[in-house]
PDB file of N, CA and C and ligand atoms in Angstrom:
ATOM      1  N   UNK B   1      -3.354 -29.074 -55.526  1.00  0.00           N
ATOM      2  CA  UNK B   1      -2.192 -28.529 -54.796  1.00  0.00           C
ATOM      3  C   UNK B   1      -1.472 -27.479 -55.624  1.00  0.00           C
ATOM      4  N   UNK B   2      -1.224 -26.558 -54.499  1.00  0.00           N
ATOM      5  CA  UNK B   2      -0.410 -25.179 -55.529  1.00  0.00           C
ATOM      6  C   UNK B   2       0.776 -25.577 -55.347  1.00  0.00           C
ATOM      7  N   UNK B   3       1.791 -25.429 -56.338  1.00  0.00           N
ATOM      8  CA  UNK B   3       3.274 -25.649 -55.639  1.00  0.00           C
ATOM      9  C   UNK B   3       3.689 -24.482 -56.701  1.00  0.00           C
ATOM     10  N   UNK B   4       2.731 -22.973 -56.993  1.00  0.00           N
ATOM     11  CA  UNK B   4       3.489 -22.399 -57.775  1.00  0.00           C
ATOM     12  C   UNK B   4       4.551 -21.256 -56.281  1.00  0.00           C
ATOM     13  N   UNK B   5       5.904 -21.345 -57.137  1.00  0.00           N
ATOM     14  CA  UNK B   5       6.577 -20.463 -55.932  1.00  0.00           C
ATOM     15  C   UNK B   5       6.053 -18.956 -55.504  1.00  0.00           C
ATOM     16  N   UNK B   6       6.093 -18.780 -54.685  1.00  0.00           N
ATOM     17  CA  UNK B   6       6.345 -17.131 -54.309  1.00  0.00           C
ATOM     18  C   UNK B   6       7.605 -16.458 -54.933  1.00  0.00           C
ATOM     19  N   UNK B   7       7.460 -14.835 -54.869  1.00  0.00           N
ATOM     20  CA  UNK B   7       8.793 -14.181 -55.210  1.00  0.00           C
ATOM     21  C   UNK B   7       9.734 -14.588 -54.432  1.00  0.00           C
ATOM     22  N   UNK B   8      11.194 -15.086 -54.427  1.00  0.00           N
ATOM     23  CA  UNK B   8      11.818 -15.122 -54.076  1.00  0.00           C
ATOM     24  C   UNK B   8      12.318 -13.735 -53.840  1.00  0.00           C
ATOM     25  N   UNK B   9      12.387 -14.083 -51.766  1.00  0.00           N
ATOM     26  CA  UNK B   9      12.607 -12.812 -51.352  1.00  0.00           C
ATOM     27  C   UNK B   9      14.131 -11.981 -51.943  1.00  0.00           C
ATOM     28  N   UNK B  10      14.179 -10.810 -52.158  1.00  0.00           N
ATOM     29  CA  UNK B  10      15.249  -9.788 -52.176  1.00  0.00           C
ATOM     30  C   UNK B  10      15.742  -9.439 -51.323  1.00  0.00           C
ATOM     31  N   UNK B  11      16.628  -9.601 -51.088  1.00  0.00           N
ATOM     32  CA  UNK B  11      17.910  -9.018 -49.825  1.00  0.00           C
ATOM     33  C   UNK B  11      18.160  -7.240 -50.355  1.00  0.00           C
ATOM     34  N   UNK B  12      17.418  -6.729 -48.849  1.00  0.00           N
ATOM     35  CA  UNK B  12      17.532  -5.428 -49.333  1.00  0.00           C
ATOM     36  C   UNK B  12      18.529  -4.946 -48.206  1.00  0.00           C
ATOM     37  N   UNK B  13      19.430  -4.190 -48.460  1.00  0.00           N
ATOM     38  CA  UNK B  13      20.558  -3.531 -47.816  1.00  0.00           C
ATOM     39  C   UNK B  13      20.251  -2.133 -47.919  1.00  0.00           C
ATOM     40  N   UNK B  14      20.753  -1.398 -46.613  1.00  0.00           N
ATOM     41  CA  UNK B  14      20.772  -0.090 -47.155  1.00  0.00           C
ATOM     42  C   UNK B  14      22.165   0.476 -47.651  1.00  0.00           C
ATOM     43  N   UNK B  15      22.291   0.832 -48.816  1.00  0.00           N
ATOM     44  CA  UNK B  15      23.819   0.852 -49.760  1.00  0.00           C
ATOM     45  C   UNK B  15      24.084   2.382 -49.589  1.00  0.00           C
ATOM     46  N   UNK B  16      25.061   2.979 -49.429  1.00  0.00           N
ATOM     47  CA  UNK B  16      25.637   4.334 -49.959  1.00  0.00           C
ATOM     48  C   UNK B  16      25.693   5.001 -51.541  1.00  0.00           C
ATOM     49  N   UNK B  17      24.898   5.953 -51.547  1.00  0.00           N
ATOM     50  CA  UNK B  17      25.099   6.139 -53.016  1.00  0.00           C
ATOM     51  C   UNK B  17      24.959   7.551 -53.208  1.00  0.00           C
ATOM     52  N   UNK B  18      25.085   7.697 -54.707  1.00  0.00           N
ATOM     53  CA  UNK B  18      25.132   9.356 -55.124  1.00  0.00           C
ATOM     54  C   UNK B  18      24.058   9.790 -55.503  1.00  0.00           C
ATOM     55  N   UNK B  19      23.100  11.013 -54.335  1.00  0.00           N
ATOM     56  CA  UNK B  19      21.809  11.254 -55.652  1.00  0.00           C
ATOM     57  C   UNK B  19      22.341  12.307 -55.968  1.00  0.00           C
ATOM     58  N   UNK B  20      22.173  12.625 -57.125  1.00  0.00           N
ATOM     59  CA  UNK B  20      22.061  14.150 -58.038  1.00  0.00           C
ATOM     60  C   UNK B  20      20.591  14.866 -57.517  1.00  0.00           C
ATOM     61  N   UNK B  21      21.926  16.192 -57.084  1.00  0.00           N
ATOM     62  CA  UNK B  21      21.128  17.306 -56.338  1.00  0.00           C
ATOM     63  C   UNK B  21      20.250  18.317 -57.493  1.00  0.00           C
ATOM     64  N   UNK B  22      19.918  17.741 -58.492  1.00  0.00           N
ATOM     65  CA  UNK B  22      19.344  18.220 -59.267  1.00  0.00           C
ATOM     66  C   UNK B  22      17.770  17.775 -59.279  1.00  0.00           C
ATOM     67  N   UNK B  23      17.111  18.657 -58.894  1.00  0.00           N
ATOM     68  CA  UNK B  23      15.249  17.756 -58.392  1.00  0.00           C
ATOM     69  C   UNK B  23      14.413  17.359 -59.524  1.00  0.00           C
ATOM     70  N   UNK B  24      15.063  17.928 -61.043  1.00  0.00           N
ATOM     71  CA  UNK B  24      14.564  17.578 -62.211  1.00  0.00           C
ATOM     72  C   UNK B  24      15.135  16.078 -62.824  1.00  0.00           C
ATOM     73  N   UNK B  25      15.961  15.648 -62.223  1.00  0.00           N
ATOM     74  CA  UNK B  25      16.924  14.858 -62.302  1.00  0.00           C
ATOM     75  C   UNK B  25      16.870  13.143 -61.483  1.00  0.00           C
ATOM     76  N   UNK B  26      16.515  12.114 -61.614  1.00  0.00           N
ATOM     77  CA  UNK B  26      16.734  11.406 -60.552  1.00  0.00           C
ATOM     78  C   UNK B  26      17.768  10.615 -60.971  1.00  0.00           C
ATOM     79  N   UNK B  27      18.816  10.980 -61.421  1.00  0.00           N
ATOM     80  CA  UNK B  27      20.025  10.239 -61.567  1.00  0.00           C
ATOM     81  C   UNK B  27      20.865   9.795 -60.113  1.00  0.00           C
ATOM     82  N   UNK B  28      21.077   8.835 -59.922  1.00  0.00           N
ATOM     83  CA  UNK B  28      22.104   8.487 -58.827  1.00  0.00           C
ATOM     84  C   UNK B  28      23.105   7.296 -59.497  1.00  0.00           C
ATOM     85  N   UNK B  29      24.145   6.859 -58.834  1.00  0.00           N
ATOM     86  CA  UNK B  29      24.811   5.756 -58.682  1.00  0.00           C
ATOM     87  C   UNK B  29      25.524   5.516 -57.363  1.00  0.00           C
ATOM     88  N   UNK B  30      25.467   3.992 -56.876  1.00  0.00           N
ATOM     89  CA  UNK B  30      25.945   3.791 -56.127  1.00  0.00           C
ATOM     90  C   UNK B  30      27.216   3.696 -55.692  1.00  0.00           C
ATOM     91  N   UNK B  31      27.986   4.156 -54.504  1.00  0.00           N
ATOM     92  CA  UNK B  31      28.870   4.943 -54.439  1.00  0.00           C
ATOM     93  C   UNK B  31      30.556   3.572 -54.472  1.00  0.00           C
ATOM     94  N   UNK B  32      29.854   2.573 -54.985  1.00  0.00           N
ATOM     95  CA  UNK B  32      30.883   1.550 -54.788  1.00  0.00           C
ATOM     96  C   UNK B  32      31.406   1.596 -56.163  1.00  0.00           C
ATOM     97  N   UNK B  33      30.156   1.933 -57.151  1.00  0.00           N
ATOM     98  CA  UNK B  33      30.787   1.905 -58.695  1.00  0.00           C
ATOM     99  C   UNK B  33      31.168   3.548 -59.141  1.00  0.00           C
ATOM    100  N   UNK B  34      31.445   4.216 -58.379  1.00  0.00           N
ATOM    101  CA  UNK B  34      32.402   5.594 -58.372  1.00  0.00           C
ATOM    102  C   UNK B  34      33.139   5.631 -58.015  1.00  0.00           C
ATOM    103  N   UNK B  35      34.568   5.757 -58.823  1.00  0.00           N
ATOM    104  CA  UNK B  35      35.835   6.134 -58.585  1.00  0.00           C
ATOM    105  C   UNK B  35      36.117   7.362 -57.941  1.00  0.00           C
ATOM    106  N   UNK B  36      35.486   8.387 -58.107  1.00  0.00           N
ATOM    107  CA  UNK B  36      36.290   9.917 -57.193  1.00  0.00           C
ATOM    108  C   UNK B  36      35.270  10.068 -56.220  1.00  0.00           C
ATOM    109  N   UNK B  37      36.043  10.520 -55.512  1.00  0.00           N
ATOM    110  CA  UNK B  37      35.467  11.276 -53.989  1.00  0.00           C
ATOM    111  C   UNK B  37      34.153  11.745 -54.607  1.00  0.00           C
ATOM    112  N   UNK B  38      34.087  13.122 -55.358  1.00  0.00           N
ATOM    113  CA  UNK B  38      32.866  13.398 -55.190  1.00  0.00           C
ATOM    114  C   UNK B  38      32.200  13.720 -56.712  1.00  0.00           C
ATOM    115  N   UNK B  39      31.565  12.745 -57.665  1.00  0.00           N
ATOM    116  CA  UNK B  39      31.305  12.437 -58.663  1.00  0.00           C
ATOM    117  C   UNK B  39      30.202  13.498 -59.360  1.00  0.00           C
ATOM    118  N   UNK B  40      29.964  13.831 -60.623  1.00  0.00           N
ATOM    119  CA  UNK B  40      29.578  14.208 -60.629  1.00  0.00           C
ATOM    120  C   UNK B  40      27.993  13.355 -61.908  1.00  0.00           C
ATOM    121  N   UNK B  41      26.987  13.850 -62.174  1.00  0.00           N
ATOM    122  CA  UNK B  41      26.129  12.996 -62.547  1.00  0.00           C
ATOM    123  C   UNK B  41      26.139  13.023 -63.266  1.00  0.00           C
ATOM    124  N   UNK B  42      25.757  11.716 -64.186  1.00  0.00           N
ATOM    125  CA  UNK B  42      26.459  11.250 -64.960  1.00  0.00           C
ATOM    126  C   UNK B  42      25.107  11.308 -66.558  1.00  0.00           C
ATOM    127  N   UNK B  43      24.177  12.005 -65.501  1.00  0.00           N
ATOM    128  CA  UNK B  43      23.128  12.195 -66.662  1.00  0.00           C
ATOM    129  C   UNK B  43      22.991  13.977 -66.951  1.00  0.00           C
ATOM    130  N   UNK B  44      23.258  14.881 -65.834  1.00  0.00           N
ATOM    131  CA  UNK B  44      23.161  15.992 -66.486  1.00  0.00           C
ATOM    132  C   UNK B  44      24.294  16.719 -65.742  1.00  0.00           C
ATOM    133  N   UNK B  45      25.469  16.201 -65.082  1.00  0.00           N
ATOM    134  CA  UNK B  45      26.691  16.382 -64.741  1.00  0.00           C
ATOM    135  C   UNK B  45      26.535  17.826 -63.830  1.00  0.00           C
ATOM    136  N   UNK B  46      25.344  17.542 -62.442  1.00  0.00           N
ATOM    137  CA  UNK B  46      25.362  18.292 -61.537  1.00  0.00           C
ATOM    138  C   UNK B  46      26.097  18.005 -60.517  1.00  0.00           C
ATOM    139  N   UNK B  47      26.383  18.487 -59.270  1.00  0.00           N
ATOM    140  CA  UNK B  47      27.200  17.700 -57.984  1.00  0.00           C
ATOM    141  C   UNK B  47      25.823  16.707 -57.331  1.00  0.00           C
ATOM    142  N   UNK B  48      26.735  15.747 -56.358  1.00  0.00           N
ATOM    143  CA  UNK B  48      25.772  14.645 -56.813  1.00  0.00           C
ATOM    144  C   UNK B  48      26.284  14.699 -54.974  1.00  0.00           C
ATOM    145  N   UNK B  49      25.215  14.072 -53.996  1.00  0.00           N
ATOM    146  CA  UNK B  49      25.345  14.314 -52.797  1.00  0.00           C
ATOM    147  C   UNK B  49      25.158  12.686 -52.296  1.00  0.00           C
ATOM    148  N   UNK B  50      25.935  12.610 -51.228  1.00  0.00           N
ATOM    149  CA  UNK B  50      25.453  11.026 -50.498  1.00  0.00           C
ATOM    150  C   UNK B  50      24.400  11.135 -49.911  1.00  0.00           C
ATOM    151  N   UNK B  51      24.085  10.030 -49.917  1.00  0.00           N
ATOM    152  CA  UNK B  51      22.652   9.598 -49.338  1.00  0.00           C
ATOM    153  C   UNK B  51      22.620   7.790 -48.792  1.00  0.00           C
ATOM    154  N   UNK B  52      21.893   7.670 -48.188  1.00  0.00           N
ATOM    155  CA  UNK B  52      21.790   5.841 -48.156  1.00  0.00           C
ATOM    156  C   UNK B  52      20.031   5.618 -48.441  1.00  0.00           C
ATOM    157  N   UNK B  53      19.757   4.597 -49.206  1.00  0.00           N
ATOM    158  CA  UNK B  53      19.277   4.207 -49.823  1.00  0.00           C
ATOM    159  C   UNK B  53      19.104   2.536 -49.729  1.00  0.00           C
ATOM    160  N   UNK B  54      17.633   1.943 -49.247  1.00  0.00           N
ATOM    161  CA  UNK B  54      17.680   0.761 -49.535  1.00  0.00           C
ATOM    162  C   UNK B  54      17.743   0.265 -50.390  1.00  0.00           C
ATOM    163  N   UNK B  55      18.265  -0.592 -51.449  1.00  0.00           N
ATOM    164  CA  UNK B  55      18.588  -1.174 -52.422  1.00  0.00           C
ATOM    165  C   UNK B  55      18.998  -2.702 -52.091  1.00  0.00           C
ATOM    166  N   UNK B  56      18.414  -3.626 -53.242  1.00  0.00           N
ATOM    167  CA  UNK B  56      18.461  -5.234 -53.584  1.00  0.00           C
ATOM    168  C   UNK B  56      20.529  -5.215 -53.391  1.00  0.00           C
ATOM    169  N   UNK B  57      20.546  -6.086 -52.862  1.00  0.00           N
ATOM    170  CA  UNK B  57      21.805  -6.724 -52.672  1.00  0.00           C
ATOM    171  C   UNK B  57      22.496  -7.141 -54.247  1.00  0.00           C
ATOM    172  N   UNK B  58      23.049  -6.423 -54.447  1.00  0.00           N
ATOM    173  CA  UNK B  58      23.734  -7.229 -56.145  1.00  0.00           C
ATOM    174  C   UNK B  58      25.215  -8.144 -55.508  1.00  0.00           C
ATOM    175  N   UNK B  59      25.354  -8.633 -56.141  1.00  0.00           N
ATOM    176  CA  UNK B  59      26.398  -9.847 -56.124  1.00  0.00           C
ATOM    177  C   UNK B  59      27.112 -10.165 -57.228  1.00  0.00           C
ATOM    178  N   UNK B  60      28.423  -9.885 -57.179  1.00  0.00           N
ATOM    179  CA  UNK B  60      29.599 -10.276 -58.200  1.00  0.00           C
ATOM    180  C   UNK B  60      29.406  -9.183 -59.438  1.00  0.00           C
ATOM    181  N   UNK B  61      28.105  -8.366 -59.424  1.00  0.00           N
ATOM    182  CA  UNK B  61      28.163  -7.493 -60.307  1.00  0.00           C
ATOM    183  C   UNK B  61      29.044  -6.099 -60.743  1.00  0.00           C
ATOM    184  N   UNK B  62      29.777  -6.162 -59.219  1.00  0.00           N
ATOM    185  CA  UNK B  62      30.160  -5.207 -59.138  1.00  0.00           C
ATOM    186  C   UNK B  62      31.500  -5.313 -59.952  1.00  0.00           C
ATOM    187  N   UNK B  63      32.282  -6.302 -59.843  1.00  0.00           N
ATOM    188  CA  UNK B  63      33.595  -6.078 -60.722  1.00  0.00           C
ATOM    189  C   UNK B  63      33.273  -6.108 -62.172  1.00  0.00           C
ATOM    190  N   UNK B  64      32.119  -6.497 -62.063  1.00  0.00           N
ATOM    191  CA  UNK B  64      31.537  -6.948 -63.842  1.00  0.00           C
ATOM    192  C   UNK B  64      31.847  -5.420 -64.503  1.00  0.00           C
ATOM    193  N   UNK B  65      30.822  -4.562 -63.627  1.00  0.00           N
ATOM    194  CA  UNK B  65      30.458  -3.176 -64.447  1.00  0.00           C
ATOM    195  C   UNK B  65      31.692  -2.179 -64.532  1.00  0.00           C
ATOM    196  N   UNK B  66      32.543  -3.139 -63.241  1.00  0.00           N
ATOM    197  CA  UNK B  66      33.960  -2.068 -63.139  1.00  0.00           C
ATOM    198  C   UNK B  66      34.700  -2.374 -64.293  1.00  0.00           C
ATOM    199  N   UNK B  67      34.649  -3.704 -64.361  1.00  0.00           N
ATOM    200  CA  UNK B  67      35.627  -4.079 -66.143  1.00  0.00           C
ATOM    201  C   UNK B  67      35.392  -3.789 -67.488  1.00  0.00           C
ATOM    202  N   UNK B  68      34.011  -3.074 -67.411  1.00  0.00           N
ATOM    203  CA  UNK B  68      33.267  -2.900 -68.712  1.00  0.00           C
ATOM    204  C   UNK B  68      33.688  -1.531 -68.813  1.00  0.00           C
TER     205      UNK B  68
HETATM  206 ZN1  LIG M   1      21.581  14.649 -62.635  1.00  0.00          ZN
END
């Protein structure tokens, strides 16, 4: 008998976030852990455009990274 588990599925949401309009670039962040309207990137500090994006559901992480 197998009783090894499967992946426990991921809750994928589609989230709002920032990609950097830079095509050399795949920097984004999601637009919940950005403070200003319209951010700029944070890896080669181009303007950074919304987009939605499926992404894993994070949980409680979010005030974590805001306090750090
Ligand atoms: Zn960038």
């Amino acid at each position: 008998m197998y009783s090894r588990k499967t992946f426990e599925e991921i809750e994928q949401r589609e989230t709002e976030v920032w990609a950097c309009t830079n095509q050399d670039c795949n920097g984004w962040m999601r637009q919940d852990f950005s403070f200003v309207d319209t951010p700029a990137c944070p890896l080669c500090h181009n303007s950074m455009e919304k987009e939605a994006r499926m992404l894993p559901v994070v949980e409680n992480l979010t005030h974590r990274m805001v306090s750090t």
